[in-house]
PDB file of C-alpha atoms in Angstrom:
ATOM      1  CA  MET A   1      12.749 -21.810  -8.964  1.00  0.00           C
ATOM      2  CA  GLU A   2      12.841 -18.174 -10.095  1.00  0.00           C
ATOM      3  CA  LEU A   3      12.156 -15.366  -7.650  1.00  0.00           C
ATOM      4  CA  ARG A   4       8.622 -14.097  -8.277  1.00  0.00           C
ATOM      5  CA  ALA A   5       8.416 -10.631  -9.768  1.00  0.00           C
ATOM      6  CA  ASN A   6       6.787  -7.874  -7.743  1.00  0.00           C
ATOM      7  CA  ARG A   7       4.181  -6.701 -10.236  1.00  0.00           C
ATOM      8  CA  VAL A   8       3.321  -3.434  -8.488  1.00  0.00           C
ATOM      9  CA  ARG A   9       6.945  -2.456  -8.034  1.00  0.00           C
ATOM     10  CA  ARG A  10       7.831  -3.320 -11.639  1.00  0.00           C
ATOM     11  CA  LYS A  11       4.973  -1.222 -13.021  1.00  0.00           C
ATOM     12  CA  LEU A  12       5.749   1.771 -10.822  1.00  0.00           C
ATOM     13  CA  GLU A  13       9.439   1.707 -11.678  1.00  0.00           C
ATOM     14  CA  ALA A  14       8.454   1.700 -15.355  1.00  0.00           C
ATOM     15  CA  GLY A  15       6.357   4.822 -14.756  1.00  0.00           C
ATOM     16  CA  GLU A  16       3.101   2.928 -15.228  1.00  0.00           C
ATOM     17  CA  PRO A  17       0.065   3.118 -12.923  1.00  0.00           C
ATOM     18  CA  ALA A  18      -0.409   0.279 -10.462  1.00  0.00           C
ATOM     19  CA  PHE A  19      -3.872  -0.639  -9.196  1.00  0.00           C
ATOM     20  CA  VAL A  20      -4.360  -2.175  -5.757  1.00  0.00           C
ATOM     21  CA  VAL A  21      -7.620  -3.347  -4.198  1.00  0.00           C
ATOM     22  CA  GLY A  22      -8.459  -4.062  -0.570  1.00  0.00           C
ATOM     23  CA  GLY A  23     -11.357  -5.234   1.519  1.00  0.00           C
ATOM     24  CA  VAL A  24     -10.667  -8.973   1.227  1.00  0.00           C
ATOM     25  CA  THR A  25      -9.793 -11.346   4.054  1.00  0.00           C
ATOM     26  CA  HIS A  26      -9.939 -14.795   2.466  1.00  0.00           C
ATOM     27  CA  ALA A  27      -7.891 -16.524  -0.211  1.00  0.00           C
ATOM     28  CA  ASP A  28     -11.064 -17.403  -2.129  1.00  0.00           C
ATOM     29  CA  ASP A  29     -11.863 -13.688  -2.417  1.00  0.00           C
ATOM     30  CA  ILE A  30      -8.431 -13.125  -3.938  1.00  0.00           C
ATOM     31  CA  ASP A  31      -9.124 -15.885  -6.477  1.00  0.00           C
ATOM     32  CA  ALA A  32     -12.398 -14.177  -7.394  1.00  0.00           C
ATOM     33  CA  LEU A  33     -10.585 -10.878  -7.987  1.00  0.00           C
ATOM     34  CA  GLY A  34      -7.715 -12.482  -9.891  1.00  0.00           C
ATOM     35  CA  PRO A  35      -9.225 -12.342 -13.383  1.00  0.00           C
ATOM     36  CA  ILE A  36     -10.287  -8.676 -13.043  1.00  0.00           C
ATOM     37  CA  GLY A  37      -6.782  -7.340 -13.612  1.00  0.00           C
ATOM     38  CA  PHE A  38      -5.670  -5.646 -10.403  1.00  0.00           C
ATOM     39  CA  ASP A  39      -1.929  -5.513  -9.839  1.00  0.00           C
ATOM     40  CA  GLY A  40      -1.988  -6.039  -6.091  1.00  0.00           C
ATOM     41  CA  ILE A  41      -4.084  -6.991  -3.072  1.00  0.00           C
ATOM     42  CA  TRP A  42      -4.012  -4.869   0.089  1.00  0.00           C
ATOM     43  CA  LEU A  43      -4.145  -7.165   3.139  1.00  0.00           C
ATOM     44  CA  GLU A  44      -5.212  -5.274   6.227  1.00  0.00           C
ATOM     45  CA  GLY A  45      -3.147  -6.118   9.298  1.00  0.00           C
ATOM     46  CA  GLU A  46      -3.538  -2.816  11.148  1.00  0.00           C
ATOM     47  CA  HIS A  47      -7.309  -2.383  11.337  1.00  0.00           C
ATOM     48  CA  GLY A  48      -8.417  -5.726   9.887  1.00  0.00           C
ATOM     49  CA  GLY A  49      -8.179  -9.339  10.941  1.00  0.00           C
ATOM     50  CA  VAL A  50      -5.132 -10.448   8.951  1.00  0.00           C
ATOM     51  CA  ASP A  51      -2.633 -12.188  11.228  1.00  0.00           C
ATOM     52  CA  ALA A  52       0.706 -13.883  10.597  1.00  0.00           C
ATOM     53  CA  ALA A  53      -0.930 -17.313  10.503  1.00  0.00           C
ATOM     54  CA  ASP A  54      -3.197 -16.174   7.631  1.00  0.00           C
ATOM     55  CA  LEU A  55      -0.461 -14.779   5.433  1.00  0.00           C
ATOM     56  CA  GLY A  56       0.767 -18.031   3.930  1.00  0.00           C
ATOM     57  CA  ASN A  57      -2.533 -18.796   2.205  1.00  0.00           C
ATOM     58  CA  LEU A  58      -3.325 -15.166   1.387  1.00  0.00           C
ATOM     59  CA  THR A  59       0.023 -14.474  -0.240  1.00  0.00           C
ATOM     60  CA  ARG A  60      -0.069 -17.814  -2.080  1.00  0.00           C
ATOM     61  CA  ALA A  61      -3.407 -16.821  -3.601  1.00  0.00           C
ATOM     62  CA  CYS A  62      -1.838 -13.555  -4.778  1.00  0.00           C
ATOM     63  CA  ASP A  63       1.096 -15.488  -6.244  1.00  0.00           C
ATOM     64  CA  ILE A  64      -1.240 -17.738  -8.261  1.00  0.00           C
ATOM     65  CA  TRP A  65      -2.624 -14.685 -10.066  1.00  0.00           C
ATOM     66  CA  GLY A  66       0.688 -12.844 -10.318  1.00  0.00           C
ATOM     67  CA  MET A  67      -0.587 -10.087  -8.031  1.00  0.00           C
ATOM     68  CA  THR A  68       1.547  -8.356  -5.427  1.00  0.00           C
ATOM     69  CA  SER A  69       0.610  -9.020  -1.815  1.00  0.00           C
ATOM     70  CA  LEU A  70       0.732  -5.749   0.137  1.00  0.00           C
ATOM     71  CA  VAL A  71       0.349  -6.109   3.908  1.00  0.00           C
ATOM     72  CA  ARG A  72      -0.306  -3.160   6.174  1.00  0.00           C
ATOM     73  CA  VAL A  73       1.286  -3.834   9.547  1.00  0.00           C
ATOM     74  CA  ASN A  74       0.109  -2.117  12.721  1.00  0.00           C
ATOM     75  CA  ARG A  75       3.321  -0.405  13.772  1.00  0.00           C
ATOM     76  CA  ASN A  76       6.739   0.662  12.553  1.00  0.00           C
ATOM     77  CA  ASP A  77       8.641  -2.231  14.113  1.00  0.00           C
ATOM     78  CA  GLN A  78      11.599  -3.810  12.329  1.00  0.00           C
ATOM     79  CA  GLY A  79      10.869  -7.306  13.612  1.00  0.00           C
ATOM     80  CA  LEU A  80       7.223  -7.112  12.604  1.00  0.00           C
ATOM     81  CA  ILE A  81       8.148  -5.814   9.157  1.00  0.00           C
ATOM     82  CA  TYR A  82      10.585  -8.587   8.316  1.00  0.00           C
ATOM     83  CA  ARG A  83       8.474 -11.314   9.899  1.00  0.00           C
ATOM     84  CA  THR A  84       5.627 -10.256   7.606  1.00  0.00           C
ATOM     85  CA  LEU A  85       7.982 -10.483   4.631  1.00  0.00           C
ATOM     86  CA  ASP A  86       9.138 -13.888   5.858  1.00  0.00           C
ATOM     87  CA  ARG A  87       5.498 -15.045   5.781  1.00  0.00           C
ATOM     88  CA  GLY A  88       5.346 -14.320   2.049  1.00  0.00           C
ATOM     89  CA  ALA A  89       4.368 -10.669   1.629  1.00  0.00           C
ATOM     90  CA  GLN A  90       5.955  -8.880  -1.310  1.00  0.00           C
ATOM     91  CA  ALA A  91       5.188  -5.383  -0.028  1.00  0.00           C
ATOM     92  CA  ILE A  92       4.854  -3.812   3.407  1.00  0.00           C
ATOM     93  CA  VAL A  93       2.702  -0.790   4.222  1.00  0.00           C
ATOM     94  CA  VAL A  94       3.842   0.994   7.380  1.00  0.00           C
ATOM     95  CA  PRO A  95       1.593   3.476   9.229  1.00  0.00           C
ATOM     96  CA  HIS A  96       2.452   6.876  10.682  1.00  0.00           C
ATOM     97  CA  VAL A  97       5.819   7.524   9.080  1.00  0.00           C
ATOM     98  CA  ASP A  98       6.173  11.039  10.466  1.00  0.00           C
ATOM     99  CA  THR A  99       9.926  11.693  10.443  1.00  0.00           C
ATOM    100  CA  ARG A 100      13.082  10.853   8.543  1.00  0.00           C
ATOM    101  CA  THR A 101      14.012   8.515  11.411  1.00  0.00           C
ATOM    102  CA  ASP A 102      10.689   6.703  11.015  1.00  0.00           C
ATOM    103  CA  ALA A 103      11.325   6.266   7.302  1.00  0.00           C
ATOM    104  CA  GLU A 104      14.843   4.968   7.912  1.00  0.00           C
ATOM    105  CA  ASN A 105      13.425   2.418  10.369  1.00  0.00           C
ATOM    106  CA  VAL A 106      11.085   1.110   7.660  1.00  0.00           C
ATOM    107  CA  VAL A 107      14.041   0.492   5.367  1.00  0.00           C
ATOM    108  CA  ALA A 108      16.105  -1.062   8.143  1.00  0.00           C
ATOM    109  CA  GLY A 109      13.386  -3.641   8.805  1.00  0.00           C
ATOM    110  CA  GLY A 110      12.411  -4.255   5.197  1.00  0.00           C
ATOM    111  CA  LYS A 111      15.721  -4.613   3.374  1.00  0.00           C
ATOM    112  CA  PHE A 112      18.555  -7.103   3.759  1.00  0.00           C
ATOM    113  CA  PRO A 113      22.090  -5.762   4.302  1.00  0.00           C
ATOM    114  CA  PRO A 114      23.758  -3.683   3.070  1.00  0.00           C
ATOM    115  CA  LEU A 115      20.635  -1.544   2.526  1.00  0.00           C
ATOM    116  CA  GLY A 116      18.950  -2.492   5.791  1.00  0.00           C
ATOM    117  CA  LYS A 117      19.032  -4.813   8.790  1.00  0.00           C
ATOM    118  CA  ARG A 118      16.382  -7.381   7.883  1.00  0.00           C
ATOM    119  CA  GLY A 119      17.008 -10.634   9.731  1.00  0.00           C
ATOM    120  CA  LEU A 120      18.536 -13.310   7.519  1.00  0.00           C
ATOM    121  CA  PHE A 121      15.870 -15.917   6.820  1.00  0.00           C
ATOM    122  CA  ILE A 122      14.592 -17.537   3.641  1.00  0.00           C
ATOM    123  CA  SER A 123      11.082 -16.162   3.174  1.00  0.00           C
ATOM    124  CA  ARG A 124       8.293 -18.293   1.714  1.00  0.00           C
ATOM    125  CA  GLN A 125       8.949 -16.250  -1.440  1.00  0.00           C
ATOM    126  CA  GLY A 126      12.507 -17.581  -1.343  1.00  0.00           C
ATOM    127  CA  TYR A 127      11.906 -21.320  -1.142  1.00  0.00           C
ATOM    128  CA  GLY A 128      13.918 -22.966  -3.897  1.00  0.00           C
ATOM    129  CA  VAL A 129      15.511 -19.657  -4.952  1.00  0.00           C
ATOM    130  CA  GLY A 130      19.234 -20.177  -4.528  1.00  0.00           C
ATOM    131  CA  ASP A 131      20.202 -16.512  -4.609  1.00  0.00           C
ATOM    132  CA  TYR A 132      17.189 -15.201  -2.664  1.00  0.00           C
ATOM    133  CA  LEU A 133      19.188 -13.247  -0.077  1.00  0.00           C
ATOM    134  CA  ALA A 134      21.094 -11.457  -2.832  1.00  0.00           C
ATOM    135  CA  ARG A 135      17.986 -10.618  -4.904  1.00  0.00           C
ATOM    136  CA  ALA A 136      15.132 -10.179  -2.436  1.00  0.00           C
ATOM    137  CA  ASN A 137      15.660  -6.436  -2.019  1.00  0.00           C
ATOM    138  CA  ASP A 138      14.932  -5.985  -5.738  1.00  0.00           C
ATOM    139  CA  GLU A 139      11.465  -7.556  -5.425  1.00  0.00           C
ATOM    140  CA  THR A 140      10.459  -6.068  -2.053  1.00  0.00           C
ATOM    141  CA  LEU A 141       8.335  -2.930  -2.001  1.00  0.00           C
ATOM    142  CA  LEU A 142       8.184  -0.655   1.040  1.00  0.00           C
ATOM    143  CA  ILE A 143       5.312   1.817   1.362  1.00  0.00           C
ATOM    144  CA  ALA A 144       5.354   4.652   3.902  1.00  0.00           C
ATOM    145  CA  LEU A 145       2.026   6.095   5.014  1.00  0.00           C
ATOM    146  CA  ILE A 146       1.998   9.885   5.203  1.00  0.00           C
ATOM    147  CA  GLU A 147      -1.023  10.382   7.431  1.00  0.00           C
ATOM    148  CA  ASP A 148      -0.243  13.036  10.041  1.00  0.00           C
ATOM    149  CA  ILE A 149       0.327  16.762   9.954  1.00  0.00           C
ATOM    150  CA  GLU A 150       3.759  16.066  11.452  1.00  0.00           C
ATOM    151  CA  ALA A 151       4.611  14.021   8.373  1.00  0.00           C
ATOM    152  CA  TRP A 152       3.498  16.913   6.169  1.00  0.00           C
ATOM    153  CA  ARG A 153       5.855  19.245   8.061  1.00  0.00           C
ATOM    154  CA  ASN A 154       8.752  16.783   7.729  1.00  0.00           C
ATOM    155  CA  LEU A 155       7.925  15.571   4.236  1.00  0.00           C
ATOM    156  CA  ASP A 156      10.967  16.991   2.451  1.00  0.00           C
ATOM    157  CA  GLU A 157      13.315  15.100   4.788  1.00  0.00           C
ATOM    158  CA  ILE A 158      11.234  11.915   4.640  1.00  0.00           C
ATOM    159  CA  LEU A 159      11.414  11.962   0.840  1.00  0.00           C
ATOM    160  CA  GLU A 160      15.227  11.904   0.982  1.00  0.00           C
ATOM    161  CA  VAL A 161      15.245   8.354   2.398  1.00  0.00           C
ATOM    162  CA  ASP A 162      16.241   5.738  -0.170  1.00  0.00           C
ATOM    163  CA  GLY A 163      14.612   2.323  -0.226  1.00  0.00           C
ATOM    164  CA  ILE A 164      10.982   3.393   0.091  1.00  0.00           C
ATOM    165  CA  GLY A 165       9.070   2.706  -3.103  1.00  0.00           C
ATOM    166  CA  VAL A 166       5.811   4.566  -2.436  1.00  0.00           C
ATOM    167  CA  PHE A 167       4.899   7.513  -0.254  1.00  0.00           C
ATOM    168  CA  PHE A 168       1.197   6.988   0.328  1.00  0.00           C
ATOM    169  CA  VAL A 169      -0.999   9.826   1.603  1.00  0.00           C
ATOM    170  CA  ALA A 170      -3.742   8.345   3.809  1.00  0.00           C
ATOM    171  CA  PRO A 171      -6.710  10.738   3.981  1.00  0.00           C
ATOM    172  CA  SER A 172      -8.704   9.759   7.079  1.00  0.00           C
ATOM    173  CA  ASP A 173      -5.902   9.920   9.632  1.00  0.00           C
ATOM    174  CA  PHE A 174      -4.620  13.044   7.910  1.00  0.00           C
ATOM    175  CA  ALA A 175      -7.994  14.692   8.478  1.00  0.00           C
ATOM    176  CA  ALA A 176      -8.037  13.647  12.126  1.00  0.00           C
ATOM    177  CA  SER A 177      -4.550  15.039  12.713  1.00  0.00           C
ATOM    178  CA  LEU A 178      -5.771  18.388  11.398  1.00  0.00           C
ATOM    179  CA  GLY A 179      -8.716  18.421  13.812  1.00  0.00           C
ATOM    180  CA  HIS A 180     -11.290  17.400  11.183  1.00  0.00           C
ATOM    181  CA  ILE A 181     -11.992  13.823  12.189  1.00  0.00           C
ATOM    182  CA  GLY A 182     -14.434  12.161   9.807  1.00  0.00           C
ATOM    183  CA  ASN A 183     -14.333  15.119   7.408  1.00  0.00           C
ATOM    184  CA  VAL A 184     -11.827  14.265   4.693  1.00  0.00           C
ATOM    185  CA  GLY A 185     -13.567  16.694   2.359  1.00  0.00           C
ATOM    186  CA  HIS A 186     -12.725  19.736   4.508  1.00  0.00           C
ATOM    187  CA  PRO A 187     -10.847  22.312   2.385  1.00  0.00           C
ATOM    188  CA  ASP A 188      -7.852  22.387   4.761  1.00  0.00           C
ATOM    189  CA  VAL A 189      -7.532  18.612   4.574  1.00  0.00           C
ATOM    190  CA  GLN A 190      -7.841  18.489   0.798  1.00  0.00           C
ATOM    191  CA  GLU A 191      -5.286  21.277   0.421  1.00  0.00           C
ATOM    192  CA  LYS A 192      -2.721  19.446   2.589  1.00  0.00           C
ATOM    193  CA  ILE A 193      -3.332  16.124   0.844  1.00  0.00           C
ATOM    194  CA  GLU A 194      -2.888  17.647  -2.600  1.00  0.00           C
ATOM    195  CA  ASP A 195       0.174  19.594  -1.480  1.00  0.00           C
ATOM    196  CA  SER A 196       1.735  16.407  -0.103  1.00  0.00           C
ATOM    197  CA  LEU A 197       1.103  14.495  -3.320  1.00  0.00           C
ATOM    198  CA  ARG A 198       2.500  17.274  -5.485  1.00  0.00           C
ATOM    199  CA  ARG A 199       5.650  17.497  -3.344  1.00  0.00           C
ATOM    200  CA  ILE A 200       6.176  13.743  -3.573  1.00  0.00           C
ATOM    201  CA  VAL A 201       5.885  13.857  -7.347  1.00  0.00           C
ATOM    202  CA  ALA A 202       8.090  16.946  -7.619  1.00  0.00           C
ATOM    203  CA  ALA A 203      10.806  15.146  -5.645  1.00  0.00           C
ATOM    204  CA  GLY A 204      10.828  12.381  -8.233  1.00  0.00           C
ATOM    205  CA  ARG A 205       9.330   9.845  -5.843  1.00  0.00           C
ATOM    206  CA  THR A 206       6.222   7.701  -6.320  1.00  0.00           C
ATOM    207  CA  ALA A 207       2.962   8.969  -4.823  1.00  0.00           C
ATOM    208  CA  GLY A 208       0.045   6.807  -3.774  1.00  0.00           C
ATOM    209  CA  THR A 209      -3.316   7.401  -2.164  1.00  0.00           C
ATOM    210  CA  LEU A 210      -6.785   5.996  -1.552  1.00  0.00           C
ATOM    211  CA  CYS A 211      -9.036   6.687  -4.541  1.00  0.00           C
ATOM    212  CA  MET A 212     -12.673   6.213  -5.475  1.00  0.00           C
ATOM    213  CA  ASN A 213     -14.397   6.444  -8.856  1.00  0.00           C
ATOM    214  CA  ASP A 214     -15.173  10.127  -8.408  1.00  0.00           C
ATOM    215  CA  ASN A 215     -11.633  11.329  -7.613  1.00  0.00           C
ATOM    216  CA  VAL A 216      -9.207   8.879  -9.206  1.00  0.00           C
ATOM    217  CA  GLN A 217      -8.830  10.944 -12.391  1.00  0.00           C
ATOM    218  CA  ARG A 218      -7.949  14.076 -10.403  1.00  0.00           C
ATOM    219  CA  PHE A 219      -5.279  12.211  -8.459  1.00  0.00           C
ATOM    220  CA  ALA A 220      -3.879  10.749 -11.669  1.00  0.00           C
ATOM    221  CA  GLU A 221      -3.604  14.254 -13.123  1.00  0.00           C
ATOM    222  CA  ILE A 222      -1.654  15.354 -10.023  1.00  0.00           C
ATOM    223  CA  GLY A 223       0.828  12.557 -10.675  1.00  0.00           C
ATOM    224  CA  VAL A 224      -0.305   9.723  -8.395  1.00  0.00           C
ATOM    225  CA  ARG A 225       0.665   6.346  -9.832  1.00  0.00           C
ATOM    226  CA  CYS A 226      -0.140   3.919  -6.999  1.00  0.00           C
ATOM    227  CA  PHE A 227      -3.933   3.754  -6.793  1.00  0.00           C
ATOM    228  CA  PHE A 228      -5.615   1.939  -3.905  1.00  0.00           C
ATOM    229  CA  THR A 229      -9.344   1.344  -3.696  1.00  0.00           C
ATOM    230  CA  SER A 230     -11.692  -0.900  -1.723  1.00  0.00           C
ATOM    231  CA  THR A 231     -14.391  -3.332  -2.739  1.00  0.00           C
ATOM    232  CA  GLY A 232     -16.793  -1.971  -0.115  1.00  0.00           C
ATOM    233  CA  PRO A 233     -18.030   1.154  -1.962  1.00  0.00           C
ATOM    234  CA  TRP A 234     -18.447  -0.832  -5.196  1.00  0.00           C
ATOM    235  CA  VAL A 235     -20.585  -3.448  -3.475  1.00  0.00           C
ATOM    236  CA  ALA A 236     -22.697  -0.742  -1.821  1.00  0.00           C
ATOM    237  CA  ALA A 237     -23.155   1.164  -5.090  1.00  0.00           C
ATOM    238  CA  GLY A 238     -24.047  -1.997  -6.965  1.00  0.00           C
ATOM    239  CA  ALA A 239     -26.582  -2.968  -4.312  1.00  0.00           C
ATOM    240  CA  ARG A 240     -28.227   0.468  -4.481  1.00  0.00           C
ATOM    241  CA  ASP A 241     -28.481   0.320  -8.279  1.00  0.00           C
ATOM    242  CA  PHE A 242     -29.795  -3.237  -8.221  1.00  0.00           C
ATOM    243  CA  LYS A 243     -32.586  -2.442  -5.758  1.00  0.00           C
ATOM    244  CA  ALA A 244     -33.421   0.863  -7.426  1.00  0.00           C
ATOM    245  CA  ASN A 245     -33.788  -0.808 -10.828  1.00  0.00           C
ATOM    246  CA  ALA A 246     -36.012  -3.499  -9.335  1.00  0.00           C
ATOM    247  CA  LEU A 247     -38.233  -0.916  -7.672  1.00  0.00           C
ATOM    248  CA  LYS A 248     -38.699   0.867 -10.999  1.00  0.00           C
ATOM    249  CA  GLY A 249     -40.500  -2.214 -12.246  1.00  0.00           C
ATOM    250  CA  VAL A 250     -42.636  -2.763  -9.170  1.00  0.00           C
ATOM    251  CA  ARG A 251     -46.221  -1.726  -9.781  1.00  0.00           C
TER     252      ARG A 251
END
């Protein structure tokens, strides 16, 4: 058995854009998205209902389609990070990475020695892979969420931490930390988000953020290469268009 490649990580390291979609909670939904061509599936374990018991089937569905399984955990806890990897995740998204120490903790939990302190266990991704412990670090992607004004202040130091593959600017919490809860479009919020992304890119690190159809090109021009979107807005937009077109024909 060969160790499965981490599609998102491979594309980002090659300088190519990687596209990740979220808003799914069932393996059948992942199968439905498989043919569309996304590189990864965001599995929501902080605000959503994804638990450890679900991860085997969810990550297997991602494996079938060659998509990276990215799991957002609900806290920066080393044990939680490596247990989630043990359950089959190929990438971990960690919230509220506000300091260099926070970033170092992500790496400690997500990488085997000598890079980190991940507990020695053969993950579901490692079944049948004889050299898994020696190679797993190369196919594991760690994503730090930059989502507080404190993280913006400490960003230069955070960016110095090796082992983190994506520094992801999360807009909603960022807005709340600036006193503009629910108002991501506020000029102060947008200025700080764009400044964070530009600093990440300027440091030679990989930037990611939440994007929609109307702003993804702007973020790409800034230098973002890890693009995350959700199925929810697409479903809502499609429903509006569908009903509007039907009503045009109603006499």
